[in-house]
Amino acid sequence: MNASFPPTEPYATLEEQRDSATLGMWVFLSAEVVFFGALLLSFVSYRISYPRDFDVASRQTKVALGTLNTGVLLTSSLFMALAVRAARKGERRGTIGWILGTMSLGFGFLAIKAAEYVLEIQDQLFPGPHFYLPGADPGHARLFFLCYFILTSVHALHVTIGLGLLGVLAVRAAWGSLCREKGHQVEIAGLYWHFVDLVWIFLFPLLYLLGRHPPHG
Amino acid sequence: MGDDGPRVRTYLLVYVLLLGLLGATTGLAFLDLGGAGAAAALLIAAMKALLVLLFFMHLRGSPRLVWLFAGVGFYWLAILVSLSLSDLLTRPWFSSVLGSRP
């Protein structure tokens, strides 16, 4: 476990290789910031244009499940941070344990999200031919749920990709091919996982909470 | 960057703060704060994001170069958001000139 590993080809030192990997991940995440940012901006633009209908529509989201899911994702981020810490210290069991903990919370998040989708489809809130929401302009309310399903499903796709990354790392840690020198790979996957959490931190209030305080009580 | 990063106690403290902010934002959503409600929700989201970025993503204690790479995405996003909203939010001011087109 303490054997010294040489850096791969273009790098002079292992330190340099790690720093490059971190910077590369941040370049990718910066592109993701703009990607999710643009989606959220279009949602906010519609919200500013049709505030009343969007308030009515957003009150139909399942706020208890959404709050619970935010807690699940925040807890998974804590576990991920502890996995990175264990990997840096070269603790194989700790790394595997915390990665598996993070993954089970990630699966939990997806399960709760799927349950929400089922409830919403039963409530005829999916923006398809059966969409029905009294008390709001149907076109505008449909637009809210179109945004809702696109934003949350793209986010769920990111959670799924994160689960795949973590699964590979857990297997490699179990095989013993993830030694302390290569522990940086856990850190890179961790950056991705925390970023997915970061996106949800903004999705949650914008989609679930903003409509809860109507202007006239 | 430090060898082992922040201490476990730091992570736990950040986690408790995050859960506290989550409770606060959901609680505030059910109070009638008028226009301040949206501002409060977004402010709390920004605080949570900052905690995740600084501690879980280790920006605190990272070299300046990492800060730069992490910052560019938010910088361009800020330009995108501010220019778009400066159009959308000021349209009512010019409704006499533009008519009532959305």
mmCIF file of C-alpha atoms in Angstrom:
data_model
loop_
_atom_site.group_PDB
_atom_site.id
_atom_site.type_symbol
_atom_site.label_atom_id
_atom_site.label_comp_id
_atom_site.label_asym_id
_atom_site.label_seq_id
_atom_site.Cartn_x
_atom_site.Cartn_y
_atom_site.Cartn_z
ATOM 1 C CA MET A 1 0.000 0.000 0.000
ATOM 2 C CA ASN A 2 2.925 2.329 0.632
ATOM 3 C CA ALA A 3 4.861 1.384 -2.491
ATOM 4 C CA SER A 4 5.875 4.486 -4.414
ATOM 5 C CA PHE A 5 4.190 4.836 -7.792
ATOM 6 C CA PRO A 6 5.817 6.750 -10.630
ATOM 7 C CA PRO A 7 3.685 9.423 -12.329
ATOM 8 C CA THR A 8 2.376 8.657 -15.832
ATOM 9 C CA GLU A 9 4.077 9.954 -18.965
ATOM 10 C CA PRO A 10 3.914 13.733 -19.362
ATOM 11 C CA TYR A 11 4.297 14.528 -15.645
ATOM 12 C CA ALA A 12 7.517 14.961 -13.721
ATOM 13 C CA THR A 13 6.018 14.330 -10.302
ATOM 14 C CA LEU A 14 2.916 12.676 -8.839
ATOM 15 C CA GLU A 15 1.995 16.027 -7.279
ATOM 16 C CA GLU A 16 1.955 17.663 -10.704
ATOM 17 C CA GLN A 17 -0.241 14.870 -12.079
ATOM 18 C CA ARG A 18 -2.745 15.290 -9.233
ATOM 19 C CA ASP A 19 -2.936 19.058 -9.693
ATOM 20 C CA SER A 20 -3.563 18.621 -13.432
ATOM 21 C CA ALA A 21 -6.328 16.112 -12.759
ATOM 22 C CA THR A 22 -7.991 18.520 -10.310
ATOM 23 C CA LEU A 23 -7.788 21.411 -12.773
ATOM 24 C CA GLY A 24 -9.158 19.223 -15.572
ATOM 25 C CA MET A 25 -12.154 18.263 -13.431
ATOM 26 C CA TRP A 26 -12.835 21.922 -12.618
ATOM 27 C CA VAL A 27 -12.757 22.806 -16.335
ATOM 28 C CA PHE A 28 -15.430 20.153 -16.883
ATOM 29 C CA LEU A 29 -17.443 21.347 -13.883
ATOM 30 C CA SER A 30 -17.266 24.960 -15.121
ATOM 31 C CA ALA A 31 -18.879 23.811 -18.357
ATOM 32 C CA GLU A 32 -21.516 22.038 -16.244
ATOM 33 C CA VAL A 33 -22.131 25.248 -14.267
ATOM 34 C CA VAL A 34 -22.986 27.057 -17.498
ATOM 35 C CA PHE A 35 -25.048 24.083 -18.775
ATOM 36 C CA PHE A 36 -27.276 23.858 -15.684
ATOM 37 C CA GLY A 37 -27.161 27.642 -15.290
ATOM 38 C CA ALA A 38 -28.655 28.197 -18.737
ATOM 39 C CA LEU A 39 -31.443 25.653 -18.052
ATOM 40 C CA LEU A 40 -32.221 27.294 -14.720
ATOM 41 C CA LEU A 41 -32.152 30.747 -16.292
ATOM 42 C CA SER A 42 -34.790 29.756 -18.852
ATOM 43 C CA PHE A 43 -36.931 28.405 -15.997
ATOM 44 C CA VAL A 44 -36.484 31.670 -14.040
ATOM 45 C CA SER A 45 -37.367 33.703 -17.161
ATOM 46 C CA TYR A 46 -40.663 31.810 -17.552
ATOM 47 C CA ARG A 47 -41.286 32.169 -13.840
ATOM 48 C CA ILE A 48 -40.861 35.973 -14.075
ATOM 49 C CA SER A 49 -43.166 36.072 -17.117
ATOM 50 C CA TYR A 50 -45.964 33.900 -15.626
ATOM 51 C CA PRO A 51 -45.583 34.237 -11.832
ATOM 52 C CA ARG A 52 -49.165 33.373 -10.843
ATOM 53 C CA ASP A 53 -49.463 30.185 -12.932
ATOM 54 C CA PHE A 54 -46.003 29.034 -11.871
ATOM 55 C CA ASP A 55 -46.947 29.544 -8.202
ATOM 56 C CA VAL A 56 -50.060 27.389 -8.627
ATOM 57 C CA ALA A 57 -48.075 24.721 -10.477
ATOM 58 C CA SER A 58 -45.121 24.612 -8.073
ATOM 59 C CA ARG A 59 -47.526 24.082 -5.131
ATOM 60 C CA GLN A 60 -48.322 20.689 -6.704
ATOM 61 C CA THR A 61 -44.753 19.418 -6.226
ATOM 62 C CA LYS A 62 -44.236 17.010 -3.319
ATOM 63 C CA VAL A 63 -42.402 19.300 -0.907
ATOM 64 C CA ALA A 64 -42.027 16.725 1.909
ATOM 65 C CA LEU A 65 -40.367 14.205 -0.423
ATOM 66 C CA GLY A 66 -38.265 16.981 -1.957
ATOM 67 C CA THR A 67 -37.018 18.114 1.455
ATOM 68 C CA LEU A 68 -36.269 14.519 2.455
ATOM 69 C CA ASN A 69 -34.373 13.981 -0.796
ATOM 70 C CA THR A 70 -32.307 17.138 -0.239
ATOM 71 C CA GLY A 71 -31.335 15.718 3.160
ATOM 72 C CA VAL A 72 -30.431 12.379 1.557
ATOM 73 C CA LEU A 73 -28.197 14.088 -0.999
ATOM 74 C CA LEU A 74 -26.508 16.339 1.595
ATOM 75 C CA THR A 75 -25.794 13.254 3.736
ATOM 76 C CA SER A 76 -24.346 11.466 0.702
ATOM 77 C CA SER A 77 -22.012 14.436 0.207
ATOM 78 C CA LEU A 78 -20.792 14.082 3.810
ATOM 79 C CA PHE A 79 -20.124 10.362 3.190
ATOM 80 C CA MET A 80 -18.313 11.232 -0.068
ATOM 81 C CA ALA A 81 -16.097 13.730 1.751
ATOM 82 C CA LEU A 82 -15.249 11.029 4.306
ATOM 83 C CA ALA A 83 -14.476 8.561 1.469
ATOM 84 C CA VAL A 84 -12.035 11.085 -0.035
ATOM 85 C CA ARG A 85 -10.449 11.575 3.376
ATOM 86 C CA ALA A 86 -10.039 7.810 3.849
ATOM 87 C CA ALA A 87 -8.536 7.456 0.351
ATOM 88 C CA ARG A 88 -6.015 10.223 1.040
ATOM 89 C CA LYS A 89 -4.928 8.441 4.188
ATOM 90 C CA GLY A 90 -4.676 5.134 2.300
ATOM 91 C CA GLU A 91 -7.395 3.437 4.398
ATOM 92 C CA ARG A 92 -8.789 0.822 2.030
ATOM 93 C CA ARG A 93 -11.674 -0.415 4.200
ATOM 94 C CA GLY A 94 -12.729 3.116 5.072
ATOM 95 C CA THR A 95 -12.646 4.150 1.422
ATOM 96 C CA ILE A 96 -14.794 1.210 0.322
ATOM 97 C CA GLY A 97 -17.208 1.632 3.228
ATOM 98 C CA TRP A 98 -17.824 5.345 2.706
ATOM 99 C CA ILE A 99 -18.102 4.940 -1.081
ATOM 100 C CA LEU A 100 -20.732 2.201 -0.601
ATOM 101 C CA GLY A 101 -22.538 4.446 1.908
ATOM 102 C CA THR A 102 -22.535 7.314 -0.607
ATOM 103 C CA MET A 103 -23.829 4.975 -3.305
ATOM 104 C CA SER A 104 -26.685 3.611 -1.220
ATOM 105 C CA LEU A 105 -27.835 7.181 -0.481
ATOM 106 C CA GLY A 106 -27.529 7.970 -4.203
ATOM 107 C CA PHE A 107 -29.795 5.003 -5.001
ATOM 108 C CA GLY A 108 -32.124 6.175 -2.244
ATOM 109 C CA PHE A 109 -32.293 9.614 -3.856
ATOM 110 C CA LEU A 110 -33.208 8.085 -7.224
ATOM 111 C CA ALA A 111 -35.855 5.854 -5.604
ATOM 112 C CA ILE A 112 -37.522 8.814 -3.858
ATOM 113 C CA LYS A 113 -37.336 10.847 -7.068
ATOM 114 C CA ALA A 114 -38.976 7.965 -8.982
ATOM 115 C CA ALA A 115 -41.743 7.781 -6.346
ATOM 116 C CA GLU A 116 -42.361 11.508 -6.863
ATOM 117 C CA TYR A 117 -42.593 11.000 -10.626
ATOM 118 C CA VAL A 118 -45.165 8.206 -10.121
ATOM 119 C CA LEU A 119 -47.284 10.428 -7.852
ATOM 120 C CA GLU A 120 -47.060 13.324 -10.312
ATOM 121 C CA ILE A 121 -48.028 11.171 -13.269
ATOM 122 C CA GLN A 122 -50.991 9.836 -11.236
ATOM 123 C CA ASP A 123 -51.957 13.456 -10.498
ATOM 124 C CA GLN A 124 -51.945 14.136 -14.277
ATOM 125 C CA LEU A 125 -49.073 16.596 -13.921
ATOM 126 C CA PHE A 126 -46.842 15.070 -16.599
ATOM 127 C CA PRO A 127 -46.870 17.619 -19.458
ATOM 128 C CA GLY A 128 -48.334 15.147 -21.951
ATOM 129 C CA PRO A 129 -51.815 14.807 -23.503
ATOM 130 C CA HIS A 130 -53.424 13.999 -20.109
ATOM 131 C CA PHE A 131 -52.051 17.079 -18.324
ATOM 132 C CA TYR A 132 -54.723 18.618 -16.117
ATOM 133 C CA LEU A 133 -54.314 21.379 -13.520
ATOM 134 C CA PRO A 134 -57.353 23.495 -12.654
ATOM 135 C CA GLY A 135 -56.864 27.066 -11.456
ATOM 136 C CA ALA A 136 -53.986 27.934 -13.773
ATOM 137 C CA ASP A 137 -53.492 28.731 -17.441
ATOM 138 C CA PRO A 138 -52.959 25.220 -18.888
ATOM 139 C CA GLY A 139 -50.178 26.332 -21.258
ATOM 140 C CA HIS A 140 -48.188 28.091 -18.533
ATOM 141 C CA ALA A 141 -48.710 25.347 -15.934
ATOM 142 C CA ARG A 142 -47.636 22.768 -18.504
ATOM 143 C CA LEU A 143 -44.508 24.861 -19.118
ATOM 144 C CA PHE A 144 -43.672 24.704 -15.395
ATOM 145 C CA PHE A 145 -43.897 20.918 -15.384
ATOM 146 C CA LEU A 146 -41.951 20.672 -18.626
ATOM 147 C CA CYS A 147 -39.124 22.612 -16.905
ATOM 148 C CA TYR A 148 -39.559 20.505 -13.760
ATOM 149 C CA PHE A 149 -39.275 17.168 -15.557
ATOM 150 C CA ILE A 150 -36.364 18.274 -17.760
ATOM 151 C CA LEU A 151 -34.349 19.797 -14.886
ATOM 152 C CA THR A 152 -34.913 16.935 -12.443
ATOM 153 C CA SER A 153 -34.353 14.183 -15.020
ATOM 154 C CA VAL A 154 -31.104 15.740 -16.269
ATOM 155 C CA HIS A 155 -30.043 16.000 -12.630
ATOM 156 C CA ALA A 156 -31.042 12.369 -12.003
ATOM 157 C CA LEU A 157 -28.957 11.388 -15.049
ATOM 158 C CA HIS A 158 -25.969 13.070 -13.385
ATOM 159 C CA VAL A 159 -26.646 11.141 -10.150
ATOM 160 C CA THR A 160 -26.728 7.922 -12.203
ATOM 161 C CA ILE A 161 -23.379 8.744 -13.864
ATOM 162 C CA GLY A 162 -21.935 9.527 -10.423
ATOM 163 C CA LEU A 163 -23.137 6.139 -9.144
ATOM 164 C CA GLY A 164 -21.379 4.470 -12.081
ATOM 165 C CA LEU A 165 -18.104 6.291 -11.320
ATOM 166 C CA LEU A 166 -18.304 5.376 -7.642
ATOM 167 C CA GLY A 167 -19.142 1.760 -8.469
ATOM 168 C CA VAL A 168 -15.977 1.444 -10.567
ATOM 169 C CA LEU A 169 -13.901 3.017 -7.776
ATOM 170 C CA ALA A 170 -15.415 0.715 -5.132
ATOM 171 C CA VAL A 171 -14.576 -2.365 -7.210
ATOM 172 C CA ARG A 172 -11.025 -1.135 -7.823
ATOM 173 C CA ALA A 173 -10.548 -0.353 -4.148
ATOM 174 C CA ALA A 174 -11.770 -3.871 -3.294
ATOM 175 C CA TRP A 175 -9.309 -5.379 -5.818
ATOM 176 C CA GLY A 176 -6.518 -3.389 -4.252
ATOM 177 C CA SER A 177 -5.637 -1.462 -7.411
ATOM 178 C CA LEU A 178 -6.626 1.833 -5.773
ATOM 179 C CA CYS A 179 -3.637 2.532 -3.553
ATOM 180 C CA ARG A 180 -2.827 5.714 -1.702
ATOM 181 C CA GLU A 181 -0.979 7.154 -4.698
ATOM 182 C CA LYS A 182 -4.028 6.696 -6.882
ATOM 183 C CA GLY A 183 -6.405 7.848 -4.160
ATOM 184 C CA HIS A 184 -6.709 11.090 -6.053
ATOM 185 C CA GLN A 185 -9.191 9.368 -8.364
ATOM 186 C CA VAL A 186 -11.608 9.230 -5.430
ATOM 187 C CA GLU A 187 -11.127 12.960 -4.920
ATOM 188 C CA ILE A 188 -11.945 13.657 -8.595
ATOM 189 C CA ALA A 189 -15.100 11.508 -8.424
ATOM 190 C CA GLY A 190 -15.907 13.327 -5.177
ATOM 191 C CA LEU A 191 -15.732 16.719 -6.915
ATOM 192 C CA TYR A 192 -18.294 15.444 -9.424
ATOM 193 C CA TRP A 193 -20.569 14.054 -6.711
ATOM 194 C CA HIS A 194 -20.492 17.297 -4.694
ATOM 195 C CA PHE A 195 -21.237 19.258 -7.855
ATOM 196 C CA VAL A 196 -24.371 17.181 -8.469
ATOM 197 C CA ASP A 197 -25.355 18.017 -4.874
ATOM 198 C CA LEU A 198 -24.664 21.704 -5.625
ATOM 199 C CA VAL A 199 -27.065 21.651 -8.592
ATOM 200 C CA TRP A 200 -29.811 20.159 -6.418
ATOM 201 C CA ILE A 201 -29.240 22.863 -3.774
ATOM 202 C CA PHE A 202 -30.509 25.377 -6.372
ATOM 203 C CA LEU A 203 -33.136 23.141 -8.028
ATOM 204 C CA PHE A 204 -34.883 22.408 -4.740
ATOM 205 C CA PRO A 205 -35.901 25.973 -3.700
ATOM 206 C CA LEU A 206 -36.596 27.091 -7.286
ATOM 207 C CA LEU A 207 -38.901 24.174 -8.143
ATOM 208 C CA TYR A 208 -40.449 23.218 -4.795
ATOM 209 C CA LEU A 209 -40.390 26.257 -2.532
ATOM 210 C CA LEU A 210 -40.888 29.545 -4.405
ATOM 211 C CA GLY A 211 -44.622 29.100 -5.018
ATOM 212 C CA ARG A 212 -45.384 28.280 -1.367
ATOM 213 C CA HIS A 213 -45.731 31.916 -0.277
ATOM 214 C CA PRO A 214 -48.531 33.305 -2.428
ATOM 215 C CA PRO A 215 -48.795 37.115 -2.531
ATOM 216 C CA HIS A 216 -52.287 37.170 -0.970
ATOM 217 C CA GLY A 217 -51.858 34.624 1.832
ATOM 218 C CA MET B 1 -3.456 21.376 -0.306
ATOM 219 C CA GLY B 2 -3.047 19.689 3.078
ATOM 220 C CA ASP B 3 -2.287 15.991 3.161
ATOM 221 C CA ASP B 4 -5.511 14.742 4.687
ATOM 222 C CA GLY B 5 -7.724 17.775 4.047
ATOM 223 C CA PRO B 6 -10.131 19.133 6.675
ATOM 224 C CA ARG B 7 -10.732 17.271 9.931
ATOM 225 C CA VAL B 8 -13.758 15.013 10.434
ATOM 226 C CA ARG B 9 -15.136 17.500 12.966
ATOM 227 C CA THR B 10 -15.097 20.228 10.286
ATOM 228 C CA TYR B 11 -17.052 17.994 7.896
ATOM 229 C CA LEU B 12 -19.630 17.173 10.584
ATOM 230 C CA LEU B 13 -20.029 20.864 11.467
ATOM 231 C CA VAL B 14 -20.543 21.785 7.791
ATOM 232 C CA TYR B 15 -23.076 18.943 7.484
ATOM 233 C CA VAL B 16 -25.057 20.137 10.517
ATOM 234 C CA LEU B 17 -25.037 23.694 9.114
ATOM 235 C CA LEU B 18 -26.292 22.397 5.746
ATOM 236 C CA LEU B 19 -29.167 20.505 7.379
ATOM 237 C CA GLY B 20 -29.986 23.568 9.490
ATOM 238 C CA LEU B 21 -30.142 25.744 6.369
ATOM 239 C CA LEU B 22 -32.331 23.124 4.656
ATOM 240 C CA GLY B 23 -34.768 23.254 7.594
ATOM 241 C CA ALA B 24 -34.689 27.052 7.529
ATOM 242 C CA THR B 25 -35.403 27.338 3.807
ATOM 243 C CA THR B 26 -38.309 24.847 3.900
ATOM 244 C CA GLY B 27 -39.727 26.513 7.027
ATOM 245 C CA LEU B 28 -39.458 30.023 5.582
ATOM 246 C CA ALA B 29 -41.219 28.879 2.408
ATOM 247 C CA PHE B 30 -44.465 28.412 4.367
ATOM 248 C CA LEU B 31 -44.381 31.922 5.851
ATOM 249 C CA ASP B 32 -45.781 34.809 3.865
ATOM 250 C CA LEU B 33 -42.744 37.000 3.302
ATOM 251 C CA GLY B 34 -43.929 38.562 0.039
ATOM 252 C CA GLY B 35 -41.123 39.314 -2.369
ATOM 253 C CA ALA B 36 -38.493 38.714 0.318
ATOM 254 C CA GLY B 37 -39.335 34.981 0.303
ATOM 255 C CA ALA B 38 -37.670 34.305 -3.038
ATOM 256 C CA ALA B 39 -34.651 36.391 -2.041
ATOM 257 C CA ALA B 40 -34.335 34.482 1.256
ATOM 258 C CA ALA B 41 -34.598 31.095 -0.510
ATOM 259 C CA LEU B 42 -31.899 32.032 -3.034
ATOM 260 C CA LEU B 43 -29.655 33.539 -0.341
ATOM 261 C CA ILE B 44 -29.873 30.325 1.705
ATOM 262 C CA ALA B 45 -29.157 28.256 -1.441
ATOM 263 C CA ALA B 46 -26.075 30.409 -2.114
ATOM 264 C CA MET B 47 -24.878 29.901 1.483
ATOM 265 C CA LYS B 48 -25.317 26.123 1.173
ATOM 266 C CA ALA B 49 -23.485 26.148 -2.179
ATOM 267 C CA LEU B 50 -20.615 28.118 -0.651
ATOM 268 C CA LEU B 51 -20.290 25.607 2.216
ATOM 269 C CA VAL B 52 -20.170 22.686 -0.251
ATOM 270 C CA LEU B 53 -17.641 24.456 -2.508
ATOM 271 C CA LEU B 54 -15.323 25.592 0.279
ATOM 272 C CA PHE B 55 -15.283 22.509 2.498
ATOM 273 C CA PHE B 56 -16.572 19.409 0.667
ATOM 274 C CA MET B 57 -14.922 20.403 -2.622
ATOM 275 C CA HIS B 58 -11.829 21.655 -0.795
ATOM 276 C CA LEU B 59 -11.628 25.068 -2.455
ATOM 277 C CA ARG B 60 -10.568 26.390 0.946
ATOM 278 C CA GLY B 61 -6.844 25.718 1.055
ATOM 279 C CA SER B 62 -6.613 25.073 -2.702
ATOM 280 C CA PRO B 63 -4.063 26.932 -4.839
ATOM 281 C CA ARG B 64 -5.181 30.146 -6.566
ATOM 282 C CA LEU B 65 -5.092 28.379 -9.933
ATOM 283 C CA VAL B 66 -7.866 25.998 -8.807
ATOM 284 C CA TRP B 67 -9.904 28.995 -7.595
ATOM 285 C CA LEU B 68 -9.495 30.572 -11.039
ATOM 286 C CA PHE B 69 -10.626 27.409 -12.851
ATOM 287 C CA ALA B 70 -13.570 26.988 -10.463
ATOM 288 C CA GLY B 71 -14.499 30.649 -10.804
ATOM 289 C CA VAL B 72 -14.651 31.022 -14.591
ATOM 290 C CA GLY B 73 -17.853 28.994 -14.977
ATOM 291 C CA PHE B 74 -19.647 31.113 -12.372
ATOM 292 C CA TYR B 75 -18.196 34.271 -13.945
ATOM 293 C CA TRP B 76 -19.634 33.509 -17.389
ATOM 294 C CA LEU B 77 -22.906 32.404 -15.819
ATOM 295 C CA ALA B 78 -23.096 35.741 -13.976
ATOM 296 C CA ILE B 79 -22.764 37.585 -17.311
ATOM 297 C CA LEU B 80 -25.439 35.369 -18.899
ATOM 298 C CA VAL B 81 -27.864 35.849 -15.997
ATOM 299 C CA SER B 82 -27.311 39.582 -15.470
ATOM 300 C CA LEU B 83 -27.671 40.528 -19.147
ATOM 301 C CA SER B 84 -30.740 38.293 -19.644
ATOM 302 C CA LEU B 85 -32.517 39.490 -16.502
ATOM 303 C CA SER B 86 -31.637 43.144 -17.116
ATOM 304 C CA ASP B 87 -33.708 42.797 -20.278
ATOM 305 C CA LEU B 88 -36.572 40.758 -18.829
ATOM 306 C CA LEU B 89 -36.961 42.697 -15.578
ATOM 307 C CA THR B 90 -36.883 46.169 -17.176
ATOM 308 C CA ARG B 91 -39.430 45.455 -19.928
ATOM 309 C CA PRO B 92 -42.361 46.823 -17.855
ATOM 310 C CA TRP B 93 -40.521 50.180 -17.620
ATOM 311 C CA PHE B 94 -40.716 50.551 -21.384
ATOM 312 C CA SER B 95 -44.192 49.096 -21.907
ATOM 313 C CA SER B 96 -45.438 52.474 -23.235
ATOM 314 C CA VAL B 97 -42.885 52.246 -26.042
ATOM 315 C CA LEU B 98 -42.914 48.513 -26.625
ATOM 316 C CA GLY B 99 -46.645 47.926 -26.172
ATOM 317 C CA SER B 100 -47.868 45.009 -24.076
ATOM 318 C CA ARG B 101 -45.983 42.316 -26.007
ATOM 319 C CA PRO B 102 -44.499 39.745 -23.621
#
